[in-house]
Tab-separated table of C-alpha atoms in Angstrom:
chain	number	residue	atom	x	y	z
W	1	MET	CA	113.654	146.046	23.390
W	2	ALA	CA	111.105	144.215	25.488
W	3	LYS	CA	107.516	144.848	24.444
W	4	PRO	CA	105.096	146.267	27.030
W	5	GLN	CA	102.572	143.713	28.218
W	6	LYS	CA	98.964	144.664	27.391
W	7	ARG	CA	95.935	143.278	29.177
W	8	TYR	CA	92.252	144.118	29.307
W	9	VAL	CA	90.465	144.242	32.642
W	10	CYS	CA	86.692	144.096	33.054
W	11	GLN	CA	85.511	147.078	35.048
W	12	SER	CA	82.514	145.123	36.245
W	13	CYS	CA	83.895	141.795	37.502
W	14	GLY	CA	87.691	142.326	37.377
W	15	SER	CA	88.484	139.441	35.042
W	16	VAL	CA	91.620	139.765	32.905
W	17	SER	CA	91.876	139.033	29.192
W	18	HIS	CA	94.836	139.342	26.853
W	19	ARG	CA	92.719	140.554	23.912
W	20	TRP	CA	89.870	143.009	23.638
W	21	ALA	CA	86.278	141.853	23.170
W	22	GLY	CA	82.992	143.702	23.186
W	23	GLN	CA	81.474	141.397	25.796
W	24	CYS	CA	83.136	140.083	28.931
W	25	ALA	CA	83.315	136.288	28.816
W	26	ASP	CA	82.868	135.974	32.588
W	27	CYS	CA	80.061	138.402	33.506
W	28	SER	CA	78.553	138.903	30.012
W	29	GLU	CA	78.599	142.670	30.389
W	30	TRP	CA	79.119	144.775	27.265
W	31	ASN	CA	81.866	147.348	26.655
W	32	THR	CA	83.492	146.865	30.097
W	33	LEU	CA	86.992	145.713	28.987
W	34	VAL	CA	89.525	148.521	29.445
W	35	GLU	CA	93.151	148.273	28.352
W	36	GLU	CA	95.871	148.420	31.021
W	37	THR	CA	99.607	148.434	30.270
W	38	GLY	CA	101.783	146.331	32.561
W	39	GLY	CA	105.539	146.091	32.897
W	40	ALA	CA	107.885	145.143	30.099
W	41	VAL	CA	107.824	141.489	29.142
W	42	THR	CA	111.195	139.756	28.912
W	43	PRO	CA	111.878	136.091	28.176
W	44	PHE	CA	113.077	135.613	31.761
W	45	ALA	CA	109.980	137.276	33.247
W	46	ALA	CA	107.726	135.192	31.027
W	47	LYS	CA	109.277	131.923	32.210
W	48	HIS	CA	110.213	132.770	35.801
W	49	ASN	CA	107.339	134.572	37.452
W	50	LEU	CA	108.023	133.909	41.138
W	51	GLN	CA	104.795	135.463	42.394
W	52	SER	CA	102.838	132.248	41.928
W	53	GLY	CA	103.316	128.512	41.703
W	54	GLY	CA	105.191	128.086	44.987
W	55	ARG	CA	104.219	126.373	48.211
W	56	THR	CA	102.561	128.447	50.890
W	57	MET	CA	104.578	128.860	54.061
W	58	GLN	CA	103.412	128.746	57.638
W	59	LEU	CA	104.201	132.048	59.321
W	60	VAL	CA	104.706	131.993	63.079
W	61	GLY	CA	104.776	134.812	65.563
W	62	LEU	CA	107.898	136.189	67.170
W	63	ASP	CA	106.574	135.126	70.595
W	64	SER	CA	106.071	131.477	69.616
W	65	GLU	CA	107.534	128.943	72.031
W	66	ILE	CA	110.436	126.947	70.594
W	67	ALA	CA	112.740	124.387	72.148
W	68	LEU	CA	116.393	125.278	72.622
W	69	PRO	CA	118.738	123.450	70.259
W	70	GLU	CA	120.392	120.330	71.626
W	71	ARG	CA	124.128	120.512	72.151
W	72	LEU	CA	126.867	117.896	71.984
W	73	PRO	CA	129.437	118.600	74.715
W	74	THR	CA	132.820	117.464	73.458
W	75	GLY	CA	134.327	116.803	76.851
W	76	ILE	CA	137.040	119.390	76.106
W	77	ALA	CA	136.130	122.302	78.368
W	78	GLU	CA	138.114	124.926	76.454
W	79	LEU	CA	136.517	123.944	73.128
W	80	ASP	CA	133.052	123.911	74.680
W	81	ARG	CA	133.723	127.351	76.164
W	82	ALA	CA	134.537	128.835	72.750
W	83	LEU	CA	131.505	127.137	71.166
W	84	GLY	CA	129.139	128.238	73.919
W	85	GLY	CA	128.550	124.786	75.403
W	86	GLY	CA	129.336	122.331	72.600
W	87	PHE	CA	128.364	121.589	69.017
W	88	VAL	CA	124.712	122.246	68.154
W	89	GLU	CA	122.785	119.548	66.321
W	90	GLY	CA	122.225	120.500	62.691
W	91	SER	CA	124.772	123.325	62.799
W	92	ALA	CA	127.735	124.050	60.540
W	93	THR	CA	131.032	125.154	62.058
W	94	LEU	CA	134.023	126.503	60.143
W	95	ILE	CA	137.438	126.410	61.836
W	96	GLY	CA	140.510	128.059	60.343
W	97	GLY	CA	144.126	128.469	61.320
W	98	ASP	CA	147.687	128.427	60.057
W	99	PRO	CA	149.095	125.138	58.754
W	100	GLY	CA	150.399	122.945	61.562
W	101	ILE	CA	148.660	124.961	64.280
W	102	GLY	CA	146.695	121.926	65.509
W	103	LYS	CA	143.262	122.101	63.847
W	104	SER	CA	143.180	118.425	62.867
W	105	THR	CA	144.591	117.372	66.227
W	106	LEU	CA	141.945	119.282	68.152
W	107	LEU	CA	139.089	117.975	66.019
W	108	LEU	CA	140.387	114.411	66.216
W	109	GLN	CA	140.509	114.671	70.010
W	110	ALA	CA	136.970	116.082	70.096
W	111	ALA	CA	135.704	113.403	67.700
W	112	ALA	CA	137.288	110.647	69.758
W	113	LYS	CA	135.816	111.930	73.017
W	114	LEU	CA	132.332	112.163	71.485
W	115	ALA	CA	132.681	108.659	70.039
W	116	LEU	CA	133.784	107.268	73.400
W	117	ALA	CA	130.742	108.935	74.957
W	118	GLY	CA	128.457	106.882	72.709
W	119	HIS	CA	127.823	109.285	69.807
W	120	SER	CA	128.320	108.293	66.186
W	121	VAL	CA	131.139	110.311	64.629
W	122	ALA	CA	132.464	110.371	61.060
W	123	TYR	CA	135.837	111.881	60.167
W	124	VAL	CA	136.463	112.457	56.448
W	125	SER	CA	139.944	113.563	55.423
W	126	GLY	CA	140.687	114.927	51.981
W	127	GLU	CA	144.356	115.607	52.731
W	128	GLU	CA	145.487	112.449	54.522
W	129	ALA	CA	144.880	108.744	54.097
W	130	ALA	CA	142.779	106.957	56.705
W	131	ASP	CA	145.891	105.121	57.957
W	132	GLN	CA	147.642	108.433	58.610
W	133	VAL	CA	144.717	109.669	60.685
W	134	ARG	CA	144.643	106.343	62.536
W	135	LEU	CA	148.369	106.584	63.339
W	136	ARG	CA	147.961	110.104	64.672
W	137	ALA	CA	145.090	108.928	66.866
W	138	ARG	CA	147.327	106.232	68.313
W	139	ARG	CA	150.040	108.778	69.110
W	140	LEU	CA	147.403	110.784	70.965
W	141	GLY	CA	146.280	107.703	72.893
W	142	LEU	CA	142.902	107.610	71.139
W	143	GLY	CA	143.358	104.509	69.026
W	144	ASN	CA	140.438	102.695	70.684
W	145	ALA	CA	137.875	105.420	69.905
W	146	PRO	CA	135.100	104.151	67.560
W	147	VAL	CA	135.448	107.002	65.057
W	148	GLN	CA	134.491	106.135	61.472
W	149	LEU	CA	137.338	107.243	59.191
W	150	ALA	CA	137.331	107.828	55.459
W	151	ALA	CA	139.606	109.454	52.894
W	152	ALA	CA	137.498	111.062	50.173
W	153	THR	CA	137.171	114.281	48.210
W	154	SER	CA	133.881	113.735	46.362
W	155	THR	CA	130.982	115.461	48.070
W	156	ARG	CA	128.508	113.176	46.306
W	157	ASP	CA	130.291	110.040	47.585
W	158	ILE	CA	130.383	111.397	51.141
W	159	LEU	CA	126.706	112.342	51.253
W	160	THR	CA	125.622	109.110	49.556
W	161	THR	CA	127.543	107.020	52.078
W	162	LEU	CA	126.247	108.912	55.089
W	163	GLY	CA	122.687	108.926	53.765
W	164	MET	CA	122.441	105.140	53.557
W	165	ASP	CA	122.285	104.695	57.326
W	166	LYS	CA	121.468	106.738	60.386
W	167	PRO	CA	123.309	110.056	60.025
W	168	PRO	CA	126.203	110.631	62.432
W	169	ALA	CA	125.957	113.085	65.295
W	170	LEU	CA	129.196	114.773	64.197
W	171	LEU	CA	130.799	114.994	60.767
W	172	VAL	CA	134.302	116.441	60.378
W	173	ILE	CA	135.450	117.501	56.884
W	174	ASP	CA	139.215	118.099	56.710
W	175	SER	CA	139.356	120.251	54.685
W	176	ILE	CA	136.660	122.020	52.667
W	177	GLN	CA	139.235	123.211	50.082
W	178	THR	CA	139.865	119.597	49.046
W	179	MET	CA	136.207	118.747	48.436
W	180	HIS	CA	134.870	118.389	44.887
W	181	SER	CA	131.304	118.561	43.583
W	182	ASP	CA	130.523	117.077	40.169
W	183	LEU	CA	127.722	119.615	39.730
W	184	ILE	CA	130.300	122.364	39.197
W	185	GLU	CA	133.148	122.413	36.721
W	186	GLY	CA	136.542	123.271	38.098
W	187	ALA	CA	139.331	121.912	40.253
W	188	PRO	CA	138.966	121.449	44.023
W	189	GLY	CA	139.789	124.601	45.944
W	190	THR	CA	138.321	127.050	43.450
W	191	VAL	CA	135.731	129.537	44.644
W	192	SER	CA	132.841	127.796	42.895
W	193	GLN	CA	133.846	124.339	44.154
W	194	VAL	CA	134.283	125.483	47.751
W	195	ARG	CA	130.928	127.251	47.711
W	196	ALA	CA	129.054	124.363	46.091
W	197	SER	CA	130.592	121.678	48.310
W	198	ALA	CA	129.961	123.677	51.479
W	199	GLN	CA	126.364	124.361	50.461
W	200	GLU	CA	125.645	120.637	49.974
W	201	LEU	CA	127.256	119.710	53.290
W	202	ILE	CA	125.379	122.436	55.149
W	203	ARG	CA	122.100	121.323	53.559
W	204	PHE	CA	122.826	117.790	54.787
W	205	ALA	CA	123.448	119.147	58.298
W	206	LYS	CA	120.154	121.066	58.386
W	207	GLU	CA	118.047	118.235	56.962
W	208	ARG	CA	119.541	115.333	58.923
W	209	GLY	CA	120.446	117.058	62.221
W	210	THR	CA	124.182	116.359	61.965
W	211	ALA	CA	126.705	118.796	63.395
W	212	VAL	CA	129.151	119.447	60.543
W	213	VAL	CA	132.634	120.861	61.136
W	214	LEU	CA	134.536	122.224	58.137
W	215	VAL	CA	138.277	122.845	58.316
W	216	GLY	CA	139.346	125.823	56.206
W	217	HIS	CA	142.742	126.906	54.945
W	218	VAL	CA	143.926	130.442	55.655
W	219	THR	CA	145.664	133.057	53.548
W	220	LYS	CA	148.929	134.834	54.340
W	221	ASP	CA	147.163	137.480	56.414
W	222	GLY	CA	145.411	134.833	58.527
W	223	SER	CA	141.891	135.095	57.076
W	224	ILE	CA	140.037	132.013	55.928
W	225	ALA	CA	140.758	131.265	52.280
W	226	GLY	CA	138.002	130.981	49.713
W	227	PRO	CA	134.869	133.065	49.230
W	228	ARG	CA	133.724	135.307	52.063
W	229	VAL	CA	130.231	133.962	51.510
W	230	LEU	CA	131.418	130.729	53.129
W	231	GLU	CA	131.597	132.499	56.496
W	232	HIS	CA	128.028	133.729	56.022
W	233	MET	CA	126.750	130.263	55.178
W	234	VAL	CA	127.943	128.565	58.366
W	235	ASP	CA	126.618	129.093	61.879
W	236	THR	CA	129.933	129.340	63.716
W	237	VAL	CA	133.383	130.511	62.649
W	238	LEU	CA	136.324	129.599	64.885
W	239	SER	CA	139.862	130.888	64.522
W	240	PHE	CA	142.760	128.859	65.867
W	241	GLU	CA	145.529	131.333	66.683
W	242	GLY	CA	149.087	131.030	67.885
W	243	GLU	CA	152.617	130.629	66.650
W	244	ARG	CA	154.014	127.186	65.989
W	245	SER	CA	157.162	128.220	67.860
W	246	HIS	CA	155.099	128.967	70.973
W	247	GLN	CA	153.502	126.364	73.166
W	248	TYR	CA	150.095	127.941	73.543
W	249	ARG	CA	147.125	127.993	71.157
W	250	ILE	CA	144.015	130.171	71.392
W	251	LEU	CA	140.654	129.166	69.940
W	252	ARG	CA	138.549	132.255	69.332
W	253	ALA	CA	134.942	132.447	68.089
W	254	ILE	CA	134.591	135.076	65.355
W	255	LYS	CA	130.937	134.298	64.635
W	256	ASN	CA	128.493	132.223	66.662
W	257	ARG	CA	124.752	132.075	66.044
W	258	PHE	CA	124.224	129.899	69.108
W	259	GLY	CA	126.456	131.677	71.614
W	260	GLY	CA	128.755	134.589	72.294
W	261	THR	CA	131.885	135.608	70.421
W	262	ASP	CA	133.750	136.941	73.441
W	263	GLU	CA	134.965	133.636	74.923
W	264	ILE	CA	138.255	131.944	74.107
W	265	GLY	CA	139.684	128.497	74.657
W	266	VAL	CA	143.363	128.179	75.578
W	267	PHE	CA	145.407	125.095	74.779
W	268	ALA	CA	149.034	124.072	75.080
W	269	MET	CA	150.732	121.779	72.582
W	270	VAL	CA	152.284	118.824	74.386
W	271	GLU	CA	153.432	115.353	73.341
W	272	GLU	CA	149.950	113.919	73.919
W	273	GLY	CA	148.321	116.537	71.698
W	274	LEU	CA	146.528	119.687	72.771
W	275	ALA	CA	146.119	120.032	76.517
W	276	GLU	CA	143.658	122.415	78.140
W	277	VAL	CA	145.039	125.371	80.056
W	278	SER	CA	142.877	126.269	83.026
W	279	ASN	CA	145.120	129.200	84.084
W	280	PRO	CA	146.186	131.017	80.885
W	281	SER	CA	147.951	133.780	82.814
W	282	ALA	CA	150.724	131.349	83.723
W	283	LEU	CA	151.622	131.094	80.020
W	284	PHE	CA	151.988	134.814	79.352
W	285	LEU	CA	153.644	136.092	82.536
W	286	THR	CA	157.407	136.105	82.944
W	287	GLN	CA	158.591	134.917	86.331
W	288	ARG	CA	161.234	137.285	87.655
W	289	ASP	CA	162.388	138.526	91.064
W	290	GLU	CA	163.084	142.163	90.208
W	291	GLY	CA	161.536	144.824	88.027
W	292	VAL	CA	162.734	145.487	84.476
W	293	THR	CA	162.311	148.777	82.662
W	294	GLY	CA	159.706	148.803	79.908
W	295	THR	CA	157.537	145.961	81.206
W	296	THR	CA	154.005	146.134	82.598
W	297	VAL	CA	151.441	143.483	83.498
W	298	PHE	CA	147.993	144.028	82.007
W	299	PRO	CA	144.851	142.092	83.074
W	300	ALA	CA	143.138	141.491	79.720
W	301	LEU	CA	139.584	140.210	79.518
W	302	GLU	CA	138.428	137.578	77.042
W	303	GLY	CA	134.699	137.189	77.548
W	304	THR	CA	134.268	136.282	81.196
W	305	ARG	CA	137.869	135.119	81.583
W	306	PRO	CA	140.626	137.488	82.743
W	307	VAL	CA	144.091	136.768	81.330
W	308	LEU	CA	147.174	138.520	82.681
W	309	VAL	CA	149.754	139.307	79.998
W	310	GLU	CA	153.064	141.129	80.015
W	311	ILE	CA	153.510	144.199	77.814
W	312	GLN	CA	157.094	144.955	76.838
W	313	ALA	CA	158.359	148.251	75.399
W	314	LEU	CA	161.778	149.337	74.180
W	315	VAL	CA	162.757	152.929	73.365
W	316	VAL	CA	166.026	153.452	71.488
W	317	ARG	CA	167.360	156.973	71.060
W	318	LEU	CA	168.742	157.733	67.598
W	319	ALA	CA	171.196	160.216	66.218
W	320	SER	CA	169.792	163.492	65.011
W	321	GLY	CA	168.175	163.284	61.578
W	322	ALA	CA	167.580	159.540	61.530
W	323	THR	CA	164.067	158.267	60.820
W	324	PRO	CA	162.706	156.369	63.835
W	325	ARG	CA	160.871	153.061	63.494
W	326	ARG	CA	157.641	151.979	65.155
W	327	ALA	CA	157.272	148.190	65.440
W	328	VAL	CA	154.351	146.438	67.170
W	329	VAL	CA	153.756	142.735	67.792
W	330	GLY	CA	150.432	141.655	69.274
W	331	TRP	CA	148.737	145.070	69.395
W	332	ASP	CA	147.246	147.632	67.008
W	333	SER	CA	149.923	149.856	65.474
W	334	GLY	CA	147.406	152.667	65.047
W	335	ARG	CA	146.602	152.525	68.755
W	336	LEU	CA	150.316	152.790	69.580
W	337	ALA	CA	150.629	155.883	67.383
W	338	MET	CA	147.706	157.437	69.261
W	339	ILE	CA	149.242	156.753	72.678
W	340	LEU	CA	152.568	158.222	71.572
W	341	ALA	CA	150.791	161.322	70.249
W	342	VAL	CA	148.917	161.839	73.527
W	343	LEU	CA	152.130	161.404	75.544
W	344	GLU	CA	153.839	164.046	73.425
W	345	ALA	CA	150.963	166.542	73.127
W	346	ARG	CA	149.457	166.257	76.628
W	347	CYS	CA	152.376	165.125	78.798
W	348	GLY	CA	155.465	166.706	77.264
W	349	LEU	CA	157.314	163.464	76.587
W	350	SER	CA	159.251	163.289	73.315
W	351	PHE	CA	159.451	160.075	71.286
W	352	SER	CA	160.082	161.776	67.932
W	353	SER	CA	163.831	161.054	67.974
W	354	SER	CA	163.547	157.507	69.301
W	355	GLU	CA	162.636	154.141	67.886
W	356	VAL	CA	159.746	152.459	69.706
W	357	TYR	CA	159.209	148.706	69.862
W	358	LEU	CA	156.184	147.152	71.553
W	359	ASN	CA	155.608	143.448	72.158
W	360	ILE	CA	152.991	141.342	73.917
W	361	ALA	CA	154.892	138.507	75.597
W	362	GLY	CA	154.129	134.941	74.573
W	363	GLY	CA	152.695	135.881	71.187
W	364	TYR	CA	149.349	136.903	72.680
W	365	ARG	CA	147.216	139.378	70.713
W	366	VAL	CA	145.513	142.131	72.695
W	367	GLN	CA	142.405	143.852	71.332
W	368	ASP	CA	141.118	145.247	74.628
W	369	PRO	CA	141.110	149.097	74.731
W	370	ALA	CA	141.822	148.861	78.460
W	371	ALA	CA	145.452	148.128	77.544
W	372	ASP	CA	146.090	151.824	76.795
W	373	LEU	CA	147.287	152.676	80.302
W	374	ALA	CA	149.488	149.571	80.540
W	375	VAL	CA	151.102	150.409	77.195
W	376	ALA	CA	151.646	153.998	78.302
W	377	ALA	CA	153.241	152.745	81.530
W	378	ALA	CA	155.608	150.498	79.578
W	379	LEU	CA	156.566	153.335	77.237
W	380	ILE	CA	157.173	155.789	80.085
W	381	SER	CA	159.213	153.188	81.936
W	382	ALA	CA	161.337	152.448	78.872
W	383	LEU	CA	161.913	156.140	78.136
W	384	SER	CA	162.772	157.131	81.702
W	385	GLU	CA	164.490	153.837	82.568
W	386	ARG	CA	162.366	153.587	85.715
W	387	PRO	CA	160.903	150.085	86.229
W	388	VAL	CA	157.240	149.671	87.058
W	389	PRO	CA	156.824	148.006	90.497
W	390	ILE	CA	156.883	144.263	89.993
W	391	ASP	CA	153.819	143.696	92.189
W	392	SER	CA	151.522	146.063	90.261
W	393	VAL	CA	149.199	145.842	87.252
W	394	ALA	CA	147.782	148.642	85.107
W	395	PHE	CA	144.677	149.064	82.969
W	396	GLY	CA	142.526	151.905	81.670
W	397	GLU	CA	141.499	153.552	78.401
W	398	VAL	CA	143.288	156.731	77.319
W	399	ALA	CA	141.314	159.400	75.469
W	400	LEU	CA	142.761	161.888	72.993
W	401	SER	CA	142.216	164.606	75.571
W	402	GLY	CA	144.571	162.795	77.953
W	403	GLU	CA	141.739	161.654	80.197
W	404	ILE	CA	141.921	158.132	81.638
W	405	ARG	CA	138.489	156.579	81.203
W	406	PRO	CA	137.087	153.642	83.181
W	407	VAL	CA	136.721	150.235	81.518
W	408	ALA	CA	134.341	147.340	81.904
W	409	HIS	CA	134.715	144.587	84.517
W	410	GLY	CA	137.380	146.331	86.574
W	411	ALA	CA	136.563	144.299	89.687
W	412	LEU	CA	136.999	141.038	87.784
W	413	ARG	CA	140.408	142.112	86.511
W	414	LEU	CA	141.546	143.108	90.005
W	415	LYS	CA	140.289	139.843	91.480
W	416	GLU	CA	142.334	137.788	89.032
W	417	ALA	CA	145.422	139.907	89.673
W	418	GLY	CA	145.009	139.373	93.406
W	419	LYS	CA	144.827	135.609	92.914
W	420	LEU	CA	148.222	135.638	91.193
W	421	GLY	CA	149.928	137.582	93.977
W	422	PHE	CA	149.792	141.183	92.736
W	423	GLU	CA	149.272	143.801	95.432
W	424	ARG	CA	148.879	147.149	93.656
W	425	ALA	CA	147.016	148.422	90.602
W	426	LEU	CA	147.276	151.594	88.512
W	427	VAL	CA	143.701	152.250	87.419
W	428	PRO	CA	141.273	155.033	86.415
W	429	ALA	CA	140.192	157.246	89.296
W	430	ALA	CA	136.587	156.053	89.017
W	431	LEU	CA	137.519	152.668	90.497
W	432	VAL	CA	139.055	154.107	93.646
W	433	GLY	CA	136.784	154.163	96.678
W	434	GLU	CA	135.283	150.727	96.327
W	435	LYS	CA	136.474	147.813	98.409
W	436	GLN	CA	138.981	145.960	96.246
W	437	PRO	CA	141.439	143.109	96.856
W	438	LEU	CA	144.392	145.297	95.741
W	439	LYS	CA	145.767	148.659	96.780
W	440	LEU	CA	144.598	151.084	94.095
W	441	SER	CA	146.236	154.199	92.702
W	442	GLY	CA	143.696	156.149	90.659
W	443	PHE	CA	144.436	158.722	87.974
W	444	LYS	CA	142.101	161.089	86.137
W	445	SER	CA	144.530	162.139	83.412
W	446	LEU	CA	147.564	160.744	81.698
W	447	ALA	CA	149.594	163.777	82.805
W	448	SER	CA	149.087	162.912	86.477
W	449	PHE	CA	149.963	159.312	85.669
W	450	VAL	CA	153.246	160.439	84.061
W	451	ASP	CA	154.038	162.546	87.142
W	452	HIS	CA	153.470	159.487	89.323
W	453	MET	CA	155.660	157.299	87.125
W	454	LEU	CA	158.505	159.883	87.102
W	455	GLY	CA	158.195	160.639	90.836
W	456	ARG	CA	157.262	164.266	90.388
W	457	GLY	CA	154.760	164.400	93.176
């Protein structure tokens, strides 16, 4: 048990003594020391009293004028879009993605472009030898870029080398799971090693003004491997998404202290590396001359960029008594269950004896709630075997009551659809009445939308 701490306080001058005396040693008054009992004394509290002994800080007001952080534009417009304008000096960025998705290729291209622009860039690989990185740069046509390469896994060696001269403007660590700190016991890749190595590298970035980029491995479910605290330590977290069997790649900002998290960068894997895609809709739309049942075009919105994607649905009727399946690729399975429930409860359509398959073409992942109406259109088309007009798009949010609610940035979605040659749009009724580039068909409820799709009126 910890003993309570006793002290004696002079009621006249306020001086504190640890033993009682008849006369105060400071003010010479008699019989003024009164006992006061403090908190329990523990060995830790006796040695680590944090209420004194530190340096005083300078507190500034919330309205103080500060300069905006300097950015390093990479020259890759799609990467700069996801970052919010480029790498910020003194920031730490964590980028994750499946193996072989193109993380190292993208960062090598960005490092080479920054080096060719006159910035000092260091690329440290813990997984490949320097010659391997140099050969990959030559395949990408970047062999003449003055990027400083190194193959190392010791955090102490890296920071010692970089601290001897002027720090680089950009430091790429590929990958953080291969780094090792001799301050912590354990093999590289363990939770303690990843945390300690990242903390030292981030401290170097803040003190020396270097933009540090850490490449992180991912787990089977796609999340960044290692401790979750690593994502809290860095300033920006980027996720590189896409299937290796597909041509496209999407760079999405999950966290960004210096910009928004609603922008994406779209790339296509070609022989020369990752190429920027200025019109992502061309990747996700299927070119056909006639309508097909179960397909709908949905104008998704990623930040300020509209992307048109194709939603495909297949409804297979089963024999009586069989258990139907529900399979979803690229969308939320819970959202699909909700749409099916609304179609059955509010519109009288039965999917209980049918298997339902839903797919977003091209491997794209939709998180926009405005896709509800497009998914419903694809399901109705697949069930009734009536194709949706090939020149139309659909978007709107479906409520549990069957109401079709308006969504944000409807005009921007319609404008992009008009650019790609679409002429009609199935939208919430609130959008009808305004001057739009497309011919609009507005619906207040999902029941009226089903009647329109089935030609009931």
